[in-house]
Coordinates of C-alpha atoms in Angstrom, one line a residue:
M1127 CA 103.2 95.8 104.6
Q1128 CA 100.4 94.2 102.5
V1129 CA 102.8 91.6 101.3
F1130 CA 100.8 89.4 103.7
S1131 CA 97.4 90.3 102.7
S1132 CA 94.6 88.2 104.2
L1133 CA 96.5 86.7 107.0
S1134 CA 94.0 84.6 108.9
H1135 CA 93.8 83.1 112.5
S1136 CA 91.3 80.3 112.6
S1137 CA 91.8 78.5 115.9
K1138 CA 90.9 75.1 114.4
Y1139 CA 93.4 75.3 111.7
Y1140 CA 95.9 72.6 112.7
C1141 CA 97.1 74.6 115.7
T1142 CA 96.2 72.7 118.9
A1143 CA 99.6 72.5 120.7
V1144 CA 100.5 75.2 123.1
M1145 CA 104.1 76.1 122.5
T1146 CA 106.5 78.7 124.0
L1147 CA 108.8 80.9 122.0
N1148 CA 111.8 78.7 123.0
M1149 CA 110.0 75.8 121.4
I1150 CA 109.2 77.6 118.2
L1151 CA 112.4 79.8 117.6
D1152 CA 116.0 79.1 117.4
E1153 CA 118.4 81.1 119.6
A1154 CA 119.4 83.4 116.8
T1155 CA 115.8 84.3 116.1
V1156 CA 115.0 84.9 119.7
Q1157 CA 118.0 87.2 119.9
R1158 CA 116.8 89.3 116.8
I1159 CA 113.4 89.9 118.1
S1160 CA 114.8 90.8 121.6
Q1161 CA 116.9 93.7 120.3
S1162 CA 116.2 96.9 118.4
P1163 CA 115.4 96.7 114.8
G1164 CA 117.5 99.9 114.4
L1165 CA 116.8 102.5 111.7
P1166 CA 115.6 101.5 108.1
Q1167 CA 118.6 100.7 106.1
Q1168 CA 119.7 102.7 103.1
E1169 CA 119.4 101.5 99.6
P1170 CA 116.6 98.9 100.0
T1171 CA 115.6 96.5 97.1
R1172 CA 114.0 98.1 94.4
S1173 CA 110.2 97.9 94.4
Y1174 CA 108.4 97.8 91.0
W1175 CA 105.5 99.9 92.6
A1176 CA 107.9 102.8 93.2
E1177 CA 109.1 103.1 89.7
P1178 CA 109.2 105.7 88.5
S1179 CA 109.6 107.6 91.8
A1180 CA 106.8 110.3 92.8
N1181 CA 107.8 113.8 92.4
I1182 CA 108.0 114.3 96.2
H1183 CA 110.2 111.3 96.9
R1184 CA 113.0 113.5 98.2
T1185 CA 111.0 116.3 99.8
G1186 CA 113.2 117.8 102.5
A1187 CA 116.1 115.5 101.9
D1188 CA 118.5 118.4 101.0
A1189 CA 117.6 120.6 103.9
D1190 CA 120.7 121.3 106.2
E1191 CA 118.4 121.6 109.3
I1192 CA 114.9 121.1 110.4
P1193 CA 112.5 123.4 112.4
E1194 CA 113.5 123.6 116.1
E1195 CA 109.9 123.4 117.2
A1196 CA 106.5 121.9 116.1
D1197 CA 103.4 120.8 117.8
I1198 CA 103.3 117.3 116.2
V1199 CA 106.1 115.2 114.8
I1200 CA 105.0 112.1 112.8
I1201 CA 107.6 109.5 112.3
G1202 CA 106.9 107.6 109.2
S1203 CA 105.6 108.6 105.7
G1204 CA 103.6 105.4 104.7
I1205 CA 99.9 105.1 104.7
T1206 CA 99.6 105.3 108.4
G1207 CA 101.5 108.6 108.8
T1208 CA 99.7 110.0 105.7
S1209 CA 96.2 109.1 107.2
I1210 CA 97.1 110.7 110.6
A1211 CA 98.4 113.9 108.8
R1212 CA 95.4 114.2 106.5
T1213 CA 93.0 113.7 109.3
M1214 CA 94.5 116.3 111.5
L1215 CA 95.1 118.8 108.8
K1216 CA 91.6 118.7 107.6
E1217 CA 90.2 119.0 111.1
L1218 CA 92.5 121.8 112.1
E1219 CA 91.5 124.2 109.5
D1220 CA 90.5 126.7 112.3
E1221 CA 93.8 126.1 114.0
S1222 CA 95.9 126.6 111.0
D1223 CA 99.0 127.6 113.0
A1224 CA 99.4 124.0 114.5
Q1225 CA 102.7 122.9 113.0
I1226 CA 103.0 119.2 111.8
I1227 CA 106.3 117.7 110.8
M1228 CA 106.7 114.3 109.2
L1229 CA 110.1 112.6 109.3
E1230 CA 111.2 109.6 107.0
A1231 CA 114.4 107.9 107.3
R1232 CA 114.7 107.1 103.6
E1233 CA 112.7 108.4 100.7
V1234 CA 108.9 109.3 101.1
C1235 CA 106.9 106.2 101.3
S1236 CA 109.7 103.8 100.9
G1237 CA 108.8 101.3 103.4
A1238 CA 105.9 98.6 103.6
T1239 CA 103.4 100.8 101.8
A1240 CA 105.6 100.8 98.7
R1241 CA 106.5 97.2 98.8
N1242 CA 103.1 95.5 99.4
G1243 CA 100.8 93.1 97.4
G1244 CA 98.3 95.7 96.2
H1245 CA 95.3 94.0 97.8
I1246 CA 92.4 95.6 99.8
T1247 CA 91.3 92.1 100.9
P1248 CA 90.4 91.5 104.5
A1249 CA 90.3 88.1 106.0
W1250 CA 86.6 88.2 106.9
Y1251 CA 85.0 84.8 107.2
H1252 CA 88.3 83.2 108.0
R1253 CA 88.7 84.7 111.5
Y1254 CA 85.0 84.8 112.4
P1255 CA 84.8 81.6 114.6
Q1256 CA 87.9 82.6 116.5
L1257 CA 87.0 86.2 116.9
V1258 CA 83.6 85.2 118.4
E1259 CA 85.2 82.8 120.7
M1260 CA 87.8 85.4 122.0
Y1261 CA 85.8 88.6 121.9
G1262 CA 82.2 87.8 121.6
K1263 CA 79.8 88.1 118.5
E1264 CA 79.3 91.9 118.7
T1265 CA 83.1 92.7 118.8
A1266 CA 83.8 90.1 116.1
H1267 CA 81.4 91.7 113.6
K1268 CA 82.8 95.1 114.5
M1269 CA 86.3 94.0 113.7
I1270 CA 85.5 92.4 110.4
K1271 CA 83.2 95.4 109.4
F1272 CA 86.1 97.7 110.2
Q1273 CA 88.4 95.9 107.8
L1274 CA 85.7 95.6 105.2
S1275 CA 85.0 99.2 105.4
H1276 CA 88.5 100.0 103.9
V1277 CA 87.5 99.0 100.4
Q1278 CA 84.9 101.9 100.1
E1279 CA 87.1 104.2 102.4
L1280 CA 90.0 104.1 100.2
L1281 CA 88.0 104.4 97.0
S1282 CA 86.3 107.5 98.6
I1283 CA 89.7 109.1 99.5
A1284 CA 91.1 108.4 96.0
E1285 CA 88.1 110.0 94.4
E1286 CA 88.1 112.9 96.7
D1287 CA 91.8 113.6 96.1
G1288 CA 91.6 113.0 92.3
L1289 CA 93.8 109.9 92.5
L1290 CA 91.6 107.2 91.1
E1291 CA 93.5 106.9 87.9
D1292 CA 97.1 107.0 89.3
S1293 CA 96.2 104.8 92.4
Q1294 CA 94.4 102.2 90.5
C1295 CA 92.0 102.0 93.5
R1296 CA 89.1 99.8 92.1
L1297 CA 86.8 97.0 93.1
T1298 CA 88.0 93.5 92.1
E1299 CA 86.6 90.1 92.2
S1300 CA 88.4 88.4 95.0
F1301 CA 89.1 84.7 95.2
D1302 CA 90.3 82.6 98.1
V1303 CA 91.6 79.4 96.5
Y1304 CA 92.2 76.3 98.7
V1305 CA 94.6 73.7 97.6
H1306 CA 94.0 71.2 100.4
R1307 CA 90.6 69.5 101.3
A1308 CA 91.1 70.0 105.0
G1309 CA 91.8 73.5 104.7
F1310 CA 88.9 74.2 102.5
E1311 CA 86.4 72.5 104.7
I1312 CA 87.5 74.5 107.6
A1313 CA 87.2 77.6 105.6
R1314 CA 83.6 76.6 104.6
Q1315 CA 82.5 76.3 108.1
G1316 CA 83.7 79.8 108.8
Y1317 CA 82.1 81.1 105.7
E1318 CA 78.9 79.5 106.4
A1319 CA 78.8 80.6 110.0
Y1320 CA 79.4 84.1 109.0
M1321 CA 77.1 84.1 106.2
K1322 CA 74.1 83.0 108.5
E1323 CA 74.3 86.3 110.3
E1324 CA 71.4 88.6 109.3
E1325 CA 73.9 91.7 109.6
V1326 CA 75.9 90.5 106.7
S1327 CA 73.0 89.4 104.5
S1328 CA 74.0 92.1 101.9
L1329 CA 77.1 90.1 101.1
H1330 CA 74.9 87.1 99.7
D1331 CA 74.5 88.6 96.3
L1332 CA 78.3 89.1 96.0
T1333 CA 79.8 86.0 97.5
Y1334 CA 80.1 82.6 95.9
L1335 CA 81.5 79.2 96.8
Y1336 CA 82.9 76.9 94.2
D1337 CA 84.0 73.4 94.8
H1338 CA 83.7 71.6 91.5
M1339 CA 86.3 70.9 89.0
D1340 CA 84.3 72.5 86.1
E1341 CA 83.9 75.6 88.3
L1342 CA 87.6 75.9 88.9
K1343 CA 88.3 75.4 85.2
A1344 CA 85.9 78.2 84.4
L1345 CA 88.0 80.5 86.7
Q1346 CA 91.1 79.3 84.8
L1347 CA 92.5 77.8 88.0
N1348 CA 94.1 74.5 88.6
P1349 CA 91.3 72.0 88.4
S1350 CA 93.1 69.7 91.1
Y1351 CA 92.5 72.3 93.8
C1352 CA 89.7 71.8 96.2
G1353 CA 87.7 74.9 96.4
V1354 CA 87.2 78.7 96.0
I1355 CA 85.5 81.4 98.0
G1356 CA 84.8 84.5 95.8
T1357 CA 83.3 88.0 96.6
V1358 CA 84.0 91.5 95.6
L1359 CA 86.7 93.5 97.4
G1360 CA 89.4 95.8 96.0
A1361 CA 93.0 96.6 94.8
I1362 CA 95.2 99.6 95.0
H1363 CA 98.6 101.0 93.9
A1364 CA 99.4 102.1 97.5
Y1365 CA 102.6 104.0 96.6
R1366 CA 100.9 106.3 94.2
F1367 CA 97.8 106.6 96.5
V1368 CA 100.0 107.8 99.4
T1369 CA 102.4 110.0 97.6
G1370 CA 99.3 111.5 95.8
V1371 CA 97.7 112.3 99.1
L1372 CA 100.8 113.7 100.7
S1373 CA 101.6 115.9 97.5
R1374 CA 98.1 117.4 98.0
L1375 CA 98.6 117.9 101.6
L1376 CA 102.0 119.6 100.9
Q1377 CA 100.3 122.1 98.4
Q1378 CA 97.2 122.9 100.5
H1379 CA 98.9 123.2 103.9
A1380 CA 102.3 124.7 103.1
S1381 CA 102.3 126.9 106.1
N1382 CA 101.9 124.2 108.7
F1383 CA 102.9 120.8 107.1
R1384 CA 106.4 119.9 106.1
I1385 CA 108.1 116.5 105.2
F1386 CA 111.8 115.8 105.6
S1387 CA 112.9 112.7 103.8
N1388 CA 116.3 111.0 104.5
T1389 CA 115.9 112.4 108.1
P1390 CA 115.8 109.5 110.6
C1391 CA 114.7 109.8 114.1
S1392 CA 117.6 108.7 116.2
A1393 CA 116.0 109.3 119.7
V1394 CA 113.1 110.6 121.6
K1395 CA 113.7 112.4 124.8
T1396 CA 112.0 114.6 127.3
A1397 CA 112.6 118.1 128.7
S1398 CA 110.0 119.5 131.2
S1399 CA 106.8 119.9 129.1
F1400 CA 108.1 119.0 125.7
Y1401 CA 109.6 116.1 123.8
I1402 CA 112.8 116.4 122.0
V1403 CA 113.0 114.4 118.8
E1404 CA 116.6 114.0 117.6
T1405 CA 117.8 113.7 114.0
P1406 CA 121.2 114.2 112.1
K1407 CA 119.8 117.4 111.0
G1408 CA 119.0 118.9 114.4
K1409 CA 116.4 118.5 117.2
V1410 CA 112.7 119.3 117.2
R1411 CA 110.8 120.3 120.3
C1412 CA 107.2 119.1 120.3
R1413 CA 104.2 118.3 122.4
H1414 CA 103.3 115.1 120.4
V1415 CA 105.3 112.3 118.9
V1416 CA 103.4 109.9 116.6
H1417 CA 105.1 106.5 115.9
A1418 CA 104.0 105.3 112.5
T1419 CA 106.9 103.1 111.8
N1420 CA 105.3 99.6 111.9
A1421 CA 108.0 97.1 111.7
W1422 CA 110.6 99.5 113.3
T1423 CA 108.2 100.5 116.1
S1424 CA 110.3 99.0 118.9
H1425 CA 113.4 101.0 117.9
L1426 CA 112.0 104.1 119.7
L1427 CA 109.6 102.2 121.8
P1428 CA 111.4 99.3 123.4
G1429 CA 108.4 98.1 125.2
F1430 CA 107.0 96.8 122.0
R1431 CA 109.9 94.3 121.4
R1432 CA 108.4 90.8 120.9
T1433 CA 105.0 92.7 120.6
I1434 CA 105.4 94.3 117.1
V1435 CA 108.0 92.2 115.5
P1436 CA 109.6 92.7 112.0
L1437 CA 108.9 90.0 109.5
R1438 CA 110.6 90.0 106.1
G1439 CA 108.8 88.8 103.0
E1440 CA 109.3 88.9 99.1
M1441 CA 107.2 90.3 96.4
S1442 CA 107.4 90.3 92.7
S1443 CA 106.1 91.8 89.4
Q1444 CA 105.6 89.3 86.6
R1445 CA 104.4 89.2 83.0
P1446 CA 100.9 87.5 82.6
G1447 CA 100.7 84.2 81.1
T1448 CA 99.6 84.5 77.5
G1449 CA 96.4 82.2 78.2
L1450 CA 95.1 84.3 81.2
G1451 CA 92.1 86.5 81.1
S1452 CA 89.8 84.5 78.8
G1453 CA 87.1 83.2 81.3
S1454 CA 84.1 83.9 83.3
R1455 CA 82.7 83.4 86.7
P1456 CA 81.0 80.0 87.0
G1457 CA 77.1 80.4 86.8
S1458 CA 77.4 83.9 85.4
Q1459 CA 75.2 84.8 82.4
A1460 CA 77.8 87.3 81.2
A1461 CA 79.7 86.3 78.1
T1462 CA 83.3 85.1 78.4
S1463 CA 85.6 88.3 78.7
D1464 CA 89.0 89.4 79.5
W1465 CA 89.2 89.5 83.4
Q1466 CA 93.0 90.9 83.5
G1467 CA 93.3 93.6 86.0
S1468 CA 89.8 92.9 87.7
R1469 CA 90.7 89.9 89.8
S1470 CA 92.7 89.2 92.9
F1471 CA 93.6 85.7 94.5
V1472 CA 94.8 84.4 97.7
F1473 CA 96.1 80.8 97.3
Y1474 CA 96.1 78.8 100.5
T1475 CA 98.8 76.4 99.7
G1476 CA 99.7 74.8 103.0
K1477 CA 98.1 73.1 106.0
K1478 CA 98.4 76.0 108.3
D1479 CA 96.8 79.6 108.0
G1480 CA 99.9 81.5 107.5
V1481 CA 101.0 79.4 104.3
F1482 CA 99.7 81.2 101.3
D1483 CA 100.4 83.0 98.1
Y1484 CA 98.7 86.4 97.1
L1485 CA 98.3 87.7 93.6
T1486 CA 96.6 90.8 92.2
Q1487 CA 97.0 92.5 88.7
Q1488 CA 97.5 95.9 87.3
P1489 CA 95.1 97.0 84.6
R1490 CA 96.1 97.2 81.0
L1491 CA 95.8 100.8 80.0
S1492 CA 96.8 103.2 77.3
P1493 CA 98.8 106.6 78.0
T1494 CA 96.7 109.5 79.1
P1495 CA 97.5 113.2 79.4
S1496 CA 96.1 113.2 83.0
S1497 CA 98.8 111.1 84.4
N1498 CA 102.5 111.5 84.8
Y1499 CA 103.1 107.9 85.1
P1500 CA 103.5 105.2 82.4
P1501 CA 100.4 103.1 81.9
P1502 CA 100.4 99.6 83.5
Q1503 CA 100.6 96.7 81.3
A1504 CA 98.7 94.1 83.2
E1505 CA 101.7 93.0 85.4
L1506 CA 100.9 90.3 87.8
M1507 CA 101.8 91.4 91.3
F1508 CA 102.7 88.2 93.1
G1509 CA 104.0 87.5 96.6
G1510 CA 104.1 84.8 99.2
G1511 CA 105.7 81.5 99.9
L1512 CA 107.0 82.8 103.2
A1513 CA 106.0 79.8 105.3
F1514 CA 106.4 77.0 102.8
N1515 CA 109.6 76.1 104.4
S1516 CA 110.0 76.6 108.3
K1517 CA 113.7 77.2 108.1
V1518 CA 113.3 79.8 105.5
F1519 CA 110.4 81.4 107.6
L1520 CA 112.4 81.5 110.9
A1521 CA 115.3 83.2 109.1
Q1522 CA 112.8 86.2 108.3
V1523 CA 111.5 86.7 111.8
G1524 CA 113.1 89.8 113.3
N1525 CA 115.1 90.2 110.0
V1526 CA 115.1 93.9 108.9
D1527 CA 117.4 93.8 106.0
D1528 CA 115.3 94.8 103.1
T1529 CA 118.4 95.7 101.1
Q1530 CA 118.5 92.0 99.9
S1531 CA 116.0 89.8 98.3
I1532 CA 115.2 86.4 99.8
S1533 CA 116.6 84.1 97.2
E1534 CA 114.6 81.1 98.1
L1535 CA 111.4 83.0 97.9
S1536 CA 112.2 84.9 94.7
T1537 CA 112.9 81.5 93.1
Y1538 CA 109.6 80.1 94.6
L1539 CA 107.6 83.1 93.3
S1540 CA 109.1 83.0 89.7
Q1541 CA 108.0 79.2 89.4
T1542 CA 104.7 79.1 91.1
L1543 CA 102.1 80.9 88.9
P1544 CA 102.1 78.2 86.2
V1545 CA 101.2 75.7 89.0
H1546 CA 98.1 77.9 90.0
F1547 CA 96.9 78.5 86.6
E1548 CA 98.1 75.2 85.1
E1549 CA 97.4 74.9 81.1
N1550 CA 96.2 78.6 81.1
W1551 CA 99.6 80.1 81.9
G1552 CA 101.5 79.8 78.5
D1553 CA 105.1 79.4 77.7
N1554 CA 108.0 81.8 78.2
S1555 CA 108.6 81.7 74.5
E1556 CA 105.2 83.4 73.8
L1557 CA 106.4 86.6 75.7
S1558 CA 106.9 89.8 74.1
D1559 CA 109.2 92.4 75.6
E1560 CA 108.9 95.1 73.0
N1561 CA 106.9 97.5 75.4
D1562 CA 109.0 97.0 78.5
E1563 CA 111.6 99.3 79.8
S1564 CA 115.2 97.9 79.2
H1565 CA 116.1 97.9 82.8
W1566 CA 113.4 95.4 83.9
G1567 CA 114.3 91.7 83.7
K1568 CA 113.3 89.7 80.8
G1569 CA 111.2 86.4 80.9
R1570 CA 108.4 86.2 83.4
T1571 CA 109.7 88.1 86.3
K1572 CA 110.2 91.8 85.8
A1573 CA 111.4 92.6 89.4
S1574 CA 111.5 90.9 92.9
W1575 CA 112.1 92.8 96.0
S1576 CA 111.8 92.3 99.9
G1577 CA 109.9 94.2 102.5
L1578 CA 108.9 94.2 106.1
I1579 CA 105.7 94.0 108.0
G1580 CA 104.9 94.5 111.7
L1581 CA 103.8 91.3 113.1
S1582 CA 101.6 91.9 116.1
A1583 CA 101.9 89.5 119.0
D1584 CA 98.1 89.1 119.2
G1585 CA 97.2 89.6 115.6
N1586 CA 95.6 93.0 116.0
P1587 CA 96.9 96.5 115.4
W1588 CA 98.0 98.8 118.2
V1589 CA 96.3 102.2 118.2
G1590 CA 96.6 104.9 121.0
R1591 CA 98.6 106.7 123.6
V1592 CA 101.7 105.0 124.6
P1593 CA 102.2 104.5 128.3
A1594 CA 105.6 105.6 129.7
E1595 CA 106.3 101.9 130.7
L1596 CA 106.4 101.0 126.9
A1597 CA 108.5 104.1 125.9
D1598 CA 111.5 103.4 127.9
G1599 CA 110.0 105.4 130.9
R1600 CA 109.7 108.6 129.1
K1601 CA 107.1 111.1 130.6
L1602 CA 106.8 114.8 130.8
E1603 CA 107.3 116.7 134.1
V1604 CA 104.7 119.4 133.2
H1605 CA 101.6 118.5 131.3
E1606 CA 100.6 121.3 128.9
H1607 CA 98.6 121.4 125.5
R1608 CA 97.8 123.8 122.9
P1609 CA 94.3 124.7 122.0
G1610 CA 92.8 122.0 119.7
L1611 CA 95.1 119.3 120.8
V1612 CA 94.8 116.9 123.8
E1613 CA 97.4 116.7 126.5
A1614 CA 100.9 116.1 125.2
G1615 CA 102.1 112.6 124.7
E1616 CA 103.6 109.8 122.6
W1617 CA 101.3 107.8 120.3
V1618 CA 101.6 104.5 118.2
C1619 CA 99.7 103.2 115.2
G1620 CA 101.0 100.0 113.7
G1621 CA 101.3 96.1 113.9
Y1622 CA 98.9 95.2 111.1
S1623 CA 100.4 91.7 110.6
G1624 CA 100.2 92.1 106.8
E1625 CA 96.7 93.6 106.6
G1626 CA 97.8 97.1 106.3
M1627 CA 95.5 98.0 103.5
T1628 CA 92.5 96.9 105.4
S1629 CA 93.6 98.4 108.8
A1630 CA 96.1 101.3 108.5
W1631 CA 94.0 104.0 107.0
K1632 CA 91.2 104.1 109.5
C1633 CA 93.5 103.4 112.4
G1634 CA 95.3 106.4 111.4
V1635 CA 92.0 108.4 111.1
A1636 CA 91.1 107.1 114.7
L1637 CA 94.5 108.1 116.1
G1638 CA 94.4 111.6 114.6
R1639 CA 90.9 112.2 116.0
M1640 CA 92.3 111.1 119.5
I1641 CA 95.1 113.6 119.4
L1642 CA 92.7 116.4 118.3
G1643 CA 90.5 115.4 121.4
K1644 CA 87.5 114.6 119.2
C1645 CA 87.0 111.5 121.2
D1646 CA 88.7 109.2 123.6
T1647 CA 88.4 106.4 121.1
P1648 CA 86.1 106.4 117.9
D1649 CA 83.2 104.1 118.7
W1650 CA 83.8 102.4 115.3
L1651 CA 87.4 101.5 116.2
P1652 CA 87.5 97.9 117.7
N1653 CA 88.3 97.8 121.4
P1654 CA 91.0 95.0 120.9
Y1655 CA 93.0 97.5 118.8
T1656 CA 93.4 100.0 121.6
V1657 CA 96.7 100.1 123.6
S1658 CA 96.8 99.2 127.2
L1659 CA 99.2 97.6 129.6
E1660 CA 96.8 94.8 130.3
R1661 CA 96.6 93.9 126.6
H1662 CA 100.5 94.2 126.3
A1663 CA 100.9 91.9 129.2
N1664 CA 98.6 89.3 127.6
A1665 CA 99.8 89.4 124.0
Q1666 CA 102.0 86.4 123.4
L1667 CA 104.0 86.2 120.1
E1668 CA 104.2 82.3 120.2
D1669 CA 100.2 82.5 119.6
T1670 CA 100.7 84.2 116.2
L1671 CA 103.8 82.3 115.1
Q1672 CA 102.1 79.0 115.4
F1673 CA 99.9 79.8 112.3
F1674 CA 103.1 79.8 110.3
I1675 CA 105.3 76.9 111.5

């Protein structure tokens, strides 16, 4: 879930000690990450993004039974499952009898995609020195280019599917704000090293570094902060984007694509040349099982315990401070203007990479006949604070209860924006609630909710065919495949470590093309993302956890 957008992994950032899990985690946390996360719990906290619900939110929920046979079963209806389904359905136009079923344990798109931060903001320069050290310069550039490409990729899909208005998919000025001098200097080094590369010279006209008090004031930020690195990236209403894409797929492919919400997959078994997917509504016999469940991956794939680990966080929707929006970019010749809805921020507040807040803002729009949704009113979508307290953080590792908000974090989020914007924020007494629905909270905070990300042990997504050793030993006795698809198997796509909006869509495209046999692995997919037993053996969760605590 994008709640943790822009998670970075600079190896120089205060992380020199080599630790083991037992040194980092208490016994209760170790136990949580060593067991199944179970199925998604019913009645999760109410995400502001998912109000009102899309018209497909209960598709298939009232069905008494499901088809007994399909070619492909996709488990999960978030951005990953949607990307996989869209890719295959578009490519399978000449094989229109290929049957694809999507299963969702709760309402359609009710997990991380509907509970995120709204950013399309990859951690680009942040990771560059470490990526070069780990994988070499060529692969490092490929990984960063892959994430950056999601800005235009999602814009293109939104335009193609007629979703630009509802999805709010747009370019934004994106600012990384550093509170501490040491953190800013390390970030500056990564930034300068990356910007020296000829391959990224096109970014020079779009990227700026600010380190003077007057420049921070011009950005309406707290002038005591130490520096800002800004560029042009993106923002999105991911819930409306995904449900919009799925709605279109259901209409265009009614004969071979079906969704069953409120239909959890309880088990996957094998029978000769088929997989048997078990649900409360019956069993589906299929040739391909696609695990697009991210934080819940290890429920059905026990080999991924301690490899893709659930991590719970908190997100909020808040009314904007009355002083915000009257400012300009330092050095710009443009007149001072209202920037509301056109900027995104990541505030690096601590002395470790994983300690940050993230903020984007919905536009302020008027009702239009082309949309079935109420217009956004410049709500600030604010999350973070997860690692400001190590005890609070540890309690979220392996915690899958998104039916409850995290009280410490909801309190933190309700109090922190005035610190980031200082005198520009405004007083609560200046707020007007006359245009707000009565069920949303009064004062600054409209809503606060929890959600889960899938924290990858090595910080990279996992994309590809699942070896039997990681799937509880499941393997088919007879290997058959239908025309247009590769040899039957189980597949996984997940573990985005909070960077889902800059990883998930094209990871899903890659996996869809693998299943169709279009390629073994697309040449644009970074090799460190592919699944292998060697990679699995080398992935150590403690390496990632050290960036938080």
